[in-house]
Amino acid sequence: GESVGLHLPTLSVQEGDNSIINCAYSNSASDYFIWYKQESGKGPQFIIDIRSNMDKRQGQRVTVLLNKTVKHLSLQIAATQPGDSAVYFCAERFQGAQKLVFGQGTRLTINP
Amino acid sequence: EADIYQTPRYLVIGTGKKITLECSQTMGHDKMYWYQQDPGMELHLIHYSYGVNSTEKGDLSSESTVSRIRTEHFPLTLESARPSHTSQYLCASSDPGTGGGYGYTFGSGTRLTVV
């Protein structure tokens, strides 16, 4: 079946650098995407979402980019901080569906 | 602060015991979900509910059962725990009708260890 997948399971960046976490999806009918952050021992927390009629959406230090041509979603984190260390999940909603489909997750490690 | 609560946070229990993991939300959300997750790994949907008296099995087969007698409460029960049930269990809720998008609000999880 179609599912959301992540290109890299782990990513290490230097503190202060920008991070880019990627996500590939295969269902062209998906119309809504979300990024979640999960810190150790906690449940996933909402970071930012984007609908399929948008290409870019910005939040505080985070930007989500959606490229529907190649079915690619990315999360950019500016000036990463130690508190950004976590596992990041992307999720998609198939148009008309009730549930979200989650990707595998990328572990982001911030090096001092 | 979280409006969805899971108890207990940690549970160590012997094989064969019956356990119930509690999940409650105060947001009035109709839709609730249970996920099973090994640390840092994928989220696997095991049960969901779209309202009172509505429950469905998820994508991952599970020996657990759920009930939804009240909107705010979605407990998960294992009749006879086994070591293979050792995992983290995450509860979530959503309500697209509120205009907040289709995102889920997650609880902090229950880390279950069966010995």
PDB file of C-alpha atoms in Angstrom:
ATOM      1  CA  GLY A   1       0.000   0.000   0.000  1.00  0.00           C
ATOM      2  CA  GLU A   2       0.977   3.609  -0.243  1.00  0.00           C
ATOM      3  CA  SER A   3       2.682   5.127   2.740  1.00  0.00           C
ATOM      4  CA  VAL A   4       4.756   8.040   3.868  1.00  0.00           C
ATOM      5  CA  GLY A   5       8.461   7.364   4.085  1.00  0.00           C
ATOM      6  CA  LEU A   6      11.480   9.287   5.278  1.00  0.00           C
ATOM      7  CA  HIS A   7      14.751   9.437   3.400  1.00  0.00           C
ATOM      8  CA  LEU A   8      17.071   9.264   6.409  1.00  0.00           C
ATOM      9  CA  PRO A   9      16.527   7.585   9.747  1.00  0.00           C
ATOM     10  CA  THR A  10      19.110   9.790  11.531  1.00  0.00           C
ATOM     11  CA  LEU A  11      20.425  13.303  11.099  1.00  0.00           C
ATOM     12  CA  SER A  12      23.168  15.058  13.066  1.00  0.00           C
ATOM     13  CA  VAL A  13      23.716  18.796  12.861  1.00  0.00           C
ATOM     14  CA  GLN A  14      25.792  21.351  14.692  1.00  0.00           C
ATOM     15  CA  GLU A  15      24.057  23.629  17.130  1.00  0.00           C
ATOM     16  CA  GLY A  16      23.162  26.852  15.386  1.00  0.00           C
ATOM     17  CA  ASP A  17      23.042  25.301  11.922  1.00  0.00           C
ATOM     18  CA  ASN A  18      19.865  24.838   9.953  1.00  0.00           C
ATOM     19  CA  SER A  19      18.318  21.359   9.728  1.00  0.00           C
ATOM     20  CA  ILE A  20      16.326  19.901   6.878  1.00  0.00           C
ATOM     21  CA  ILE A  21      14.302  16.768   7.430  1.00  0.00           C
ATOM     22  CA  ASN A  22      12.799  15.139   4.373  1.00  0.00           C
ATOM     23  CA  CYS A  23       9.740  13.047   3.744  1.00  0.00           C
ATOM     24  CA  ALA A  24       8.533  11.312   0.584  1.00  0.00           C
ATOM     25  CA  TYR A  25       4.921  10.413   0.047  1.00  0.00           C
ATOM     26  CA  SER A  26       3.419   8.331  -2.684  1.00  0.00           C
ATOM     27  CA  ASN A  27      -0.275   9.174  -2.607  1.00  0.00           C
ATOM     28  CA  SER A  28      -0.939  12.073  -4.935  1.00  0.00           C
ATOM     29  CA  ALA A  29      -4.439  12.305  -3.488  1.00  0.00           C
ATOM     30  CA  SER A  30      -3.155  13.344  -0.056  1.00  0.00           C
ATOM     31  CA  ASP A  31      -4.374  16.820   0.785  1.00  0.00           C
ATOM     32  CA  TYR A  32      -2.996  17.527   4.234  1.00  0.00           C
ATOM     33  CA  PHE A  33       0.399  17.015   5.848  1.00  0.00           C
ATOM     34  CA  ILE A  34       1.712  17.426   9.363  1.00  0.00           C
ATOM     35  CA  TRP A  35       5.069  17.349  11.104  1.00  0.00           C
ATOM     36  CA  TYR A  36       5.319  16.040  14.642  1.00  0.00           C
ATOM     37  CA  LYS A  37       8.193  16.189  17.110  1.00  0.00           C
ATOM     38  CA  GLN A  38       8.615  13.431  19.653  1.00  0.00           C
ATOM     39  CA  GLU A  39      11.039  13.910  22.510  1.00  0.00           C
ATOM     40  CA  SER A  40      12.261  10.971  24.522  1.00  0.00           C
ATOM     41  CA  GLY A  41       9.592   9.610  26.829  1.00  0.00           C
ATOM     42  CA  LYS A  42       6.853  11.849  25.459  1.00  0.00           C
ATOM     43  CA  GLY A  43       4.071  11.651  22.941  1.00  0.00           C
ATOM     44  CA  PRO A  44       4.399  13.327  19.533  1.00  0.00           C
ATOM     45  CA  GLN A  45       3.723  17.050  19.513  1.00  0.00           C
ATOM     46  CA  PHE A  46       2.323  19.036  16.624  1.00  0.00           C
ATOM     47  CA  ILE A  47       4.865  21.321  14.958  1.00  0.00           C
ATOM     48  CA  ILE A  48       3.335  22.598  11.755  1.00  0.00           C
ATOM     49  CA  ASP A  49       0.889  21.551   9.076  1.00  0.00           C
ATOM     50  CA  ILE A  50       0.271  22.374   5.434  1.00  0.00           C
ATOM     51  CA  ARG A  51      -2.569  21.792   3.019  1.00  0.00           C
ATOM     52  CA  SER A  52      -2.000  20.612  -0.506  1.00  0.00           C
ATOM     53  CA  ASN A  53      -3.050  23.961  -1.985  1.00  0.00           C
ATOM     54  CA  MET A  54       0.053  25.553  -0.442  1.00  0.00           C
ATOM     55  CA  ASP A  55       3.775  25.220  -1.247  1.00  0.00           C
ATOM     56  CA  LYS A  56       5.229  26.710   1.887  1.00  0.00           C
ATOM     57  CA  ARG A  57       4.228  27.548   5.389  1.00  0.00           C
ATOM     58  CA  GLN A  58       6.289  29.159   8.104  1.00  0.00           C
ATOM     59  CA  GLY A  59       6.130  28.968  11.839  1.00  0.00           C
ATOM     60  CA  GLN A  60       8.473  29.998  14.586  1.00  0.00           C
ATOM     61  CA  ARG A  61      11.930  28.816  13.405  1.00  0.00           C
ATOM     62  CA  VAL A  62      10.290  26.117  11.265  1.00  0.00           C
ATOM     63  CA  THR A  63       9.256  26.048   7.649  1.00  0.00           C
ATOM     64  CA  VAL A  64       7.445  23.270   5.823  1.00  0.00           C
ATOM     65  CA  LEU A  65       7.836  22.972   2.074  1.00  0.00           C
ATOM     66  CA  LEU A  66       5.570  20.882  -0.107  1.00  0.00           C
ATOM     67  CA  ASN A  67       6.548  19.854  -3.610  1.00  0.00           C
ATOM     68  CA  LYS A  68       3.586  18.073  -5.119  1.00  0.00           C
ATOM     69  CA  THR A  69       5.356  17.460  -8.425  1.00  0.00           C
ATOM     70  CA  VAL A  70       7.799  15.049  -6.816  1.00  0.00           C
ATOM     71  CA  LYS A  71       5.640  14.229  -3.799  1.00  0.00           C
ATOM     72  CA  HIS A  72       8.140  15.580  -1.314  1.00  0.00           C
ATOM     73  CA  LEU A  73       7.691  17.258   2.032  1.00  0.00           C
ATOM     74  CA  SER A  74      10.423  18.843   4.096  1.00  0.00           C
ATOM     75  CA  LEU A  75      10.781  20.439   7.481  1.00  0.00           C
ATOM     76  CA  GLN A  76      13.384  23.133   7.889  1.00  0.00           C
ATOM     77  CA  ILE A  77      14.479  24.139  11.371  1.00  0.00           C
ATOM     78  CA  ALA A  78      16.461  27.347  11.607  1.00  0.00           C
ATOM     79  CA  ALA A  79      19.326  27.808  14.058  1.00  0.00           C
ATOM     80  CA  THR A  80      18.899  24.442  15.712  1.00  0.00           C
ATOM     81  CA  GLN A  81      19.113  24.278  19.464  1.00  0.00           C
ATOM     82  CA  PRO A  82      19.737  21.366  21.842  1.00  0.00           C
ATOM     83  CA  GLY A  83      16.015  21.278  22.549  1.00  0.00           C
ATOM     84  CA  ASP A  84      15.376  20.376  18.929  1.00  0.00           C
ATOM     85  CA  SER A  85      16.862  16.923  19.491  1.00  0.00           C
ATOM     86  CA  ALA A  86      13.990  14.516  18.944  1.00  0.00           C
ATOM     87  CA  VAL A  87      12.431  12.132  16.477  1.00  0.00           C
ATOM     88  CA  TYR A  88      10.456  13.910  13.778  1.00  0.00           C
ATOM     89  CA  PHE A  89       7.510  12.277  12.026  1.00  0.00           C
ATOM     90  CA  CYS A  90       5.677  13.407   8.965  1.00  0.00           C
ATOM     91  CA  ALA A  91       2.094  12.354   8.429  1.00  0.00           C
ATOM     92  CA  GLU A  92      -0.342  12.657   5.559  1.00  0.00           C
ATOM     93  CA  ARG A  93      -4.071  12.473   5.165  1.00  0.00           C
ATOM     94  CA  PHE A  94      -5.461  10.791   2.112  1.00  0.00           C
ATOM     95  CA  GLN A  95      -8.160  13.004   0.646  1.00  0.00           C
ATOM     96  CA  GLY A  96     -11.487  11.997   2.113  1.00  0.00           C
ATOM     97  CA  ALA A  97      -9.937   9.748   4.735  1.00  0.00           C
ATOM     98  CA  GLN A  98     -10.405  10.176   8.444  1.00  0.00           C
ATOM     99  CA  LYS A  99      -7.020   8.949   9.600  1.00  0.00           C
ATOM    100  CA  LEU A 100      -3.460  10.125   9.276  1.00  0.00           C
ATOM    101  CA  VAL A 101      -0.689   7.913   7.881  1.00  0.00           C
ATOM    102  CA  PHE A 102       2.610   8.363   9.695  1.00  0.00           C
ATOM    103  CA  GLY A 103       6.095   8.032   8.275  1.00  0.00           C
ATOM    104  CA  GLN A 104       8.965   6.096   9.796  1.00  0.00           C
ATOM    105  CA  GLY A 105      10.576   8.978  11.688  1.00  0.00           C
ATOM    106  CA  THR A 106      13.948  10.754  11.607  1.00  0.00           C
ATOM    107  CA  ARG A 107      16.062  11.112  14.721  1.00  0.00           C
ATOM    108  CA  LEU A 108      17.645  14.563  14.851  1.00  0.00           C
ATOM    109  CA  THR A 109      20.726  14.941  17.029  1.00  0.00           C
ATOM    110  CA  ILE A 110      22.196  18.360  17.774  1.00  0.00           C
ATOM    111  CA  ASN A 111      25.937  18.414  18.343  1.00  0.00           C
ATOM    112  CA  PRO A 112      27.340  21.134  20.631  1.00  0.00           C
TER     113      PRO A 112
ATOM    114  CA  GLU B   1      -0.617  21.788  28.515  1.00  0.00           C
ATOM    115  CA  ALA B   2      -1.913  18.417  27.401  1.00  0.00           C
ATOM    116  CA  ASP B   3      -5.657  17.909  27.315  1.00  0.00           C
ATOM    117  CA  ILE B   4      -5.329  14.182  26.843  1.00  0.00           C
ATOM    118  CA  TYR B   5      -4.189  12.050  29.721  1.00  0.00           C
ATOM    119  CA  GLN B   6      -2.840   8.558  29.900  1.00  0.00           C
ATOM    120  CA  THR B   7      -2.353   6.464  32.997  1.00  0.00           C
ATOM    121  CA  PRO B   8      -0.250   4.839  34.155  1.00  0.00           C
ATOM    122  CA  ARG B   9       2.903   6.377  32.671  1.00  0.00           C
ATOM    123  CA  TYR B  10       4.887   3.250  33.400  1.00  0.00           C
ATOM    124  CA  LEU B  11       3.682  -0.268  34.137  1.00  0.00           C
ATOM    125  CA  VAL B  12       5.644  -3.424  34.854  1.00  0.00           C
ATOM    126  CA  ILE B  13       3.445  -6.472  35.091  1.00  0.00           C
ATOM    127  CA  GLY B  14       3.745 -10.236  35.087  1.00  0.00           C
ATOM    128  CA  THR B  15       2.801 -12.527  32.236  1.00  0.00           C
ATOM    129  CA  GLY B  16      -0.838 -13.553  32.205  1.00  0.00           C
ATOM    130  CA  LYS B  17      -2.147 -10.531  34.065  1.00  0.00           C
ATOM    131  CA  LYS B  18      -5.063  -8.488  32.801  1.00  0.00           C
ATOM    132  CA  ILE B  19      -4.324  -4.805  32.353  1.00  0.00           C
ATOM    133  CA  THR B  20      -6.217  -1.709  31.294  1.00  0.00           C
ATOM    134  CA  LEU B  21      -4.485   1.384  29.978  1.00  0.00           C
ATOM    135  CA  GLU B  22      -6.496   4.517  30.540  1.00  0.00           C
ATOM    136  CA  CYS B  23      -6.907   7.418  28.140  1.00  0.00           C
ATOM    137  CA  SER B  24      -9.077  10.456  28.717  1.00  0.00           C
ATOM    138  CA  GLN B  25      -9.434  13.734  26.848  1.00  0.00           C
ATOM    139  CA  THR B  26     -11.184  16.916  27.875  1.00  0.00           C
ATOM    140  CA  MET B  27     -11.490  18.460  24.417  1.00  0.00           C
ATOM    141  CA  GLY B  28     -14.748  16.803  23.419  1.00  0.00           C
ATOM    142  CA  HIS B  29     -13.098  15.180  20.434  1.00  0.00           C
ATOM    143  CA  ASP B  30     -15.112  12.505  18.666  1.00  0.00           C
ATOM    144  CA  LYS B  31     -12.143  10.648  17.183  1.00  0.00           C
ATOM    145  CA  MET B  32      -9.676   8.757  19.319  1.00  0.00           C
ATOM    146  CA  TYR B  33      -6.803   6.441  18.480  1.00  0.00           C
ATOM    147  CA  TRP B  34      -4.395   3.984  20.060  1.00  0.00           C
ATOM    148  CA  TYR B  35      -0.900   3.547  18.665  1.00  0.00           C
ATOM    149  CA  GLN B  36       1.779   1.066  19.599  1.00  0.00           C
ATOM    150  CA  GLN B  37       5.358   2.276  19.310  1.00  0.00           C
ATOM    151  CA  ASP B  38       8.726   0.796  20.094  1.00  0.00           C
ATOM    152  CA  PRO B  39      11.133   3.558  21.248  1.00  0.00           C
ATOM    153  CA  GLY B  40      12.061   5.872  18.403  1.00  0.00           C
ATOM    154  CA  MET B  41      10.321   3.689  15.874  1.00  0.00           C
ATOM    155  CA  GLU B  42       7.204   3.886  13.732  1.00  0.00           C
ATOM    156  CA  LEU B  43       3.745   4.511  15.086  1.00  0.00           C
ATOM    157  CA  HIS B  44       1.430   1.569  14.475  1.00  0.00           C
ATOM    158  CA  LEU B  45      -2.304   2.174  14.672  1.00  0.00           C
ATOM    159  CA  ILE B  46      -3.960  -0.625  16.653  1.00  0.00           C
ATOM    160  CA  HIS B  47      -7.438   0.764  17.413  1.00  0.00           C
ATOM    161  CA  TYR B  48      -9.549   3.794  16.658  1.00  0.00           C
ATOM    162  CA  SER B  49     -12.964   5.177  17.404  1.00  0.00           C
ATOM    163  CA  TYR B  50     -15.015   7.823  15.643  1.00  0.00           C
ATOM    164  CA  GLY B  51     -17.506   8.226  18.431  1.00  0.00           C
ATOM    165  CA  VAL B  52     -19.361   6.613  21.311  1.00  0.00           C
ATOM    166  CA  ASN B  53     -20.005   2.902  20.747  1.00  0.00           C
ATOM    167  CA  SER B  54     -17.811   2.963  17.639  1.00  0.00           C
ATOM    168  CA  THR B  55     -14.521   1.045  17.634  1.00  0.00           C
ATOM    169  CA  GLU B  56     -12.408  -0.343  14.801  1.00  0.00           C
ATOM    170  CA  LYS B  57      -9.210  -2.327  14.546  1.00  0.00           C
ATOM    171  CA  GLY B  58      -6.221  -0.522  13.140  1.00  0.00           C
ATOM    172  CA  ASP B  59      -3.527  -1.437  10.679  1.00  0.00           C
ATOM    173  CA  LEU B  60      -1.476  -3.527  13.108  1.00  0.00           C
ATOM    174  CA  SER B  61      -3.078  -6.633  14.494  1.00  0.00           C
ATOM    175  CA  SER B  62      -3.306  -6.483  18.262  1.00  0.00           C
ATOM    176  CA  GLU B  63      -4.577  -8.804  20.956  1.00  0.00           C
ATOM    177  CA  SER B  64      -5.859  -5.818  22.882  1.00  0.00           C
ATOM    178  CA  THR B  65      -9.446  -4.592  22.944  1.00  0.00           C
ATOM    179  CA  VAL B  66     -10.941  -1.137  23.406  1.00  0.00           C
ATOM    180  CA  SER B  67     -14.245   0.385  24.390  1.00  0.00           C
ATOM    181  CA  ARG B  68     -15.846   3.795  23.915  1.00  0.00           C
ATOM    182  CA  ILE B  69     -18.746   4.221  26.283  1.00  0.00           C
ATOM    183  CA  ARG B  70     -18.130   7.910  26.858  1.00  0.00           C
ATOM    184  CA  THR B  71     -16.750  10.508  24.462  1.00  0.00           C
ATOM    185  CA  GLU B  72     -13.889  11.445  26.747  1.00  0.00           C
ATOM    186  CA  HIS B  73     -12.736   7.943  27.659  1.00  0.00           C
ATOM    187  CA  PHE B  74     -11.054   5.302  25.462  1.00  0.00           C
ATOM    188  CA  PRO B  75      -9.468   2.548  27.545  1.00  0.00           C
ATOM    189  CA  LEU B  76      -7.362  -0.266  26.099  1.00  0.00           C
ATOM    190  CA  THR B  77      -7.389  -3.715  27.708  1.00  0.00           C
ATOM    191  CA  LEU B  78      -5.085  -6.700  27.462  1.00  0.00           C
ATOM    192  CA  GLU B  79      -6.800  -9.785  28.895  1.00  0.00           C
ATOM    193  CA  SER B  80      -3.562 -11.732  29.321  1.00  0.00           C
ATOM    194  CA  ALA B  81      -0.319  -9.805  29.052  1.00  0.00           C
ATOM    195  CA  ARG B  82       2.697 -11.404  27.371  1.00  0.00           C
ATOM    196  CA  PRO B  83       6.304 -10.240  26.971  1.00  0.00           C
ATOM    197  CA  SER B  84       5.573  -9.558  23.281  1.00  0.00           C
ATOM    198  CA  HIS B  85       3.188  -6.820  24.449  1.00  0.00           C
ATOM    199  CA  THR B  86       6.092  -4.853  25.899  1.00  0.00           C
ATOM    200  CA  SER B  87       5.988  -1.506  24.135  1.00  0.00           C
ATOM    201  CA  GLN B  88       4.862   2.093  24.437  1.00  0.00           C
ATOM    202  CA  TYR B  89       1.171   2.752  23.907  1.00  0.00           C
ATOM    203  CA  LEU B  90       0.112   6.206  22.748  1.00  0.00           C
ATOM    204  CA  CYS B  91      -3.416   7.548  22.785  1.00  0.00           C
ATOM    205  CA  ALA B  92      -4.513  10.427  20.545  1.00  0.00           C
ATOM    206  CA  SER B  93      -7.636  12.351  19.667  1.00  0.00           C
ATOM    207  CA  SER B  94      -8.768  14.656  16.894  1.00  0.00           C
ATOM    208  CA  ASP B  95     -11.741  16.664  15.775  1.00  0.00           C
ATOM    209  CA  PRO B  96     -11.494  18.059  12.245  1.00  0.00           C
ATOM    210  CA  GLY B  97     -14.866  19.701  12.672  1.00  0.00           C
ATOM    211  CA  THR B  98     -13.398  22.327  14.955  1.00  0.00           C
ATOM    212  CA  GLY B  99     -11.460  23.860  12.090  1.00  0.00           C
ATOM    213  CA  GLY B 100      -8.155  23.003  13.653  1.00  0.00           C
ATOM    214  CA  GLY B 101      -7.059  20.786  10.813  1.00  0.00           C
ATOM    215  CA  TYR B 102      -6.761  17.036  10.864  1.00  0.00           C
ATOM    216  CA  GLY B 103      -3.951  16.866  13.376  1.00  0.00           C
ATOM    217  CA  TYR B 104      -3.961  14.606  16.383  1.00  0.00           C
ATOM    218  CA  THR B 105      -3.296  15.543  19.984  1.00  0.00           C
ATOM    219  CA  PHE B 106      -1.266  12.829  21.672  1.00  0.00           C
ATOM    220  CA  GLY B 107      -1.013  11.785  25.276  1.00  0.00           C
ATOM    221  CA  SER B 108       2.334  11.184  26.952  1.00  0.00           C
ATOM    222  CA  GLY B 109       2.044   7.435  26.533  1.00  0.00           C
ATOM    223  CA  THR B 110       2.162   4.366  28.743  1.00  0.00           C
ATOM    224  CA  ARG B 111       5.388   2.409  28.751  1.00  0.00           C
ATOM    225  CA  LEU B 112       4.392  -1.215  29.349  1.00  0.00           C
ATOM    226  CA  THR B 113       6.840  -3.927  30.325  1.00  0.00           C
ATOM    227  CA  VAL B 114       5.631  -7.497  30.685  1.00  0.00           C
ATOM    228  CA  VAL B 115       7.994  -9.764  32.555  1.00  0.00           C
TER     229      VAL B 115
END
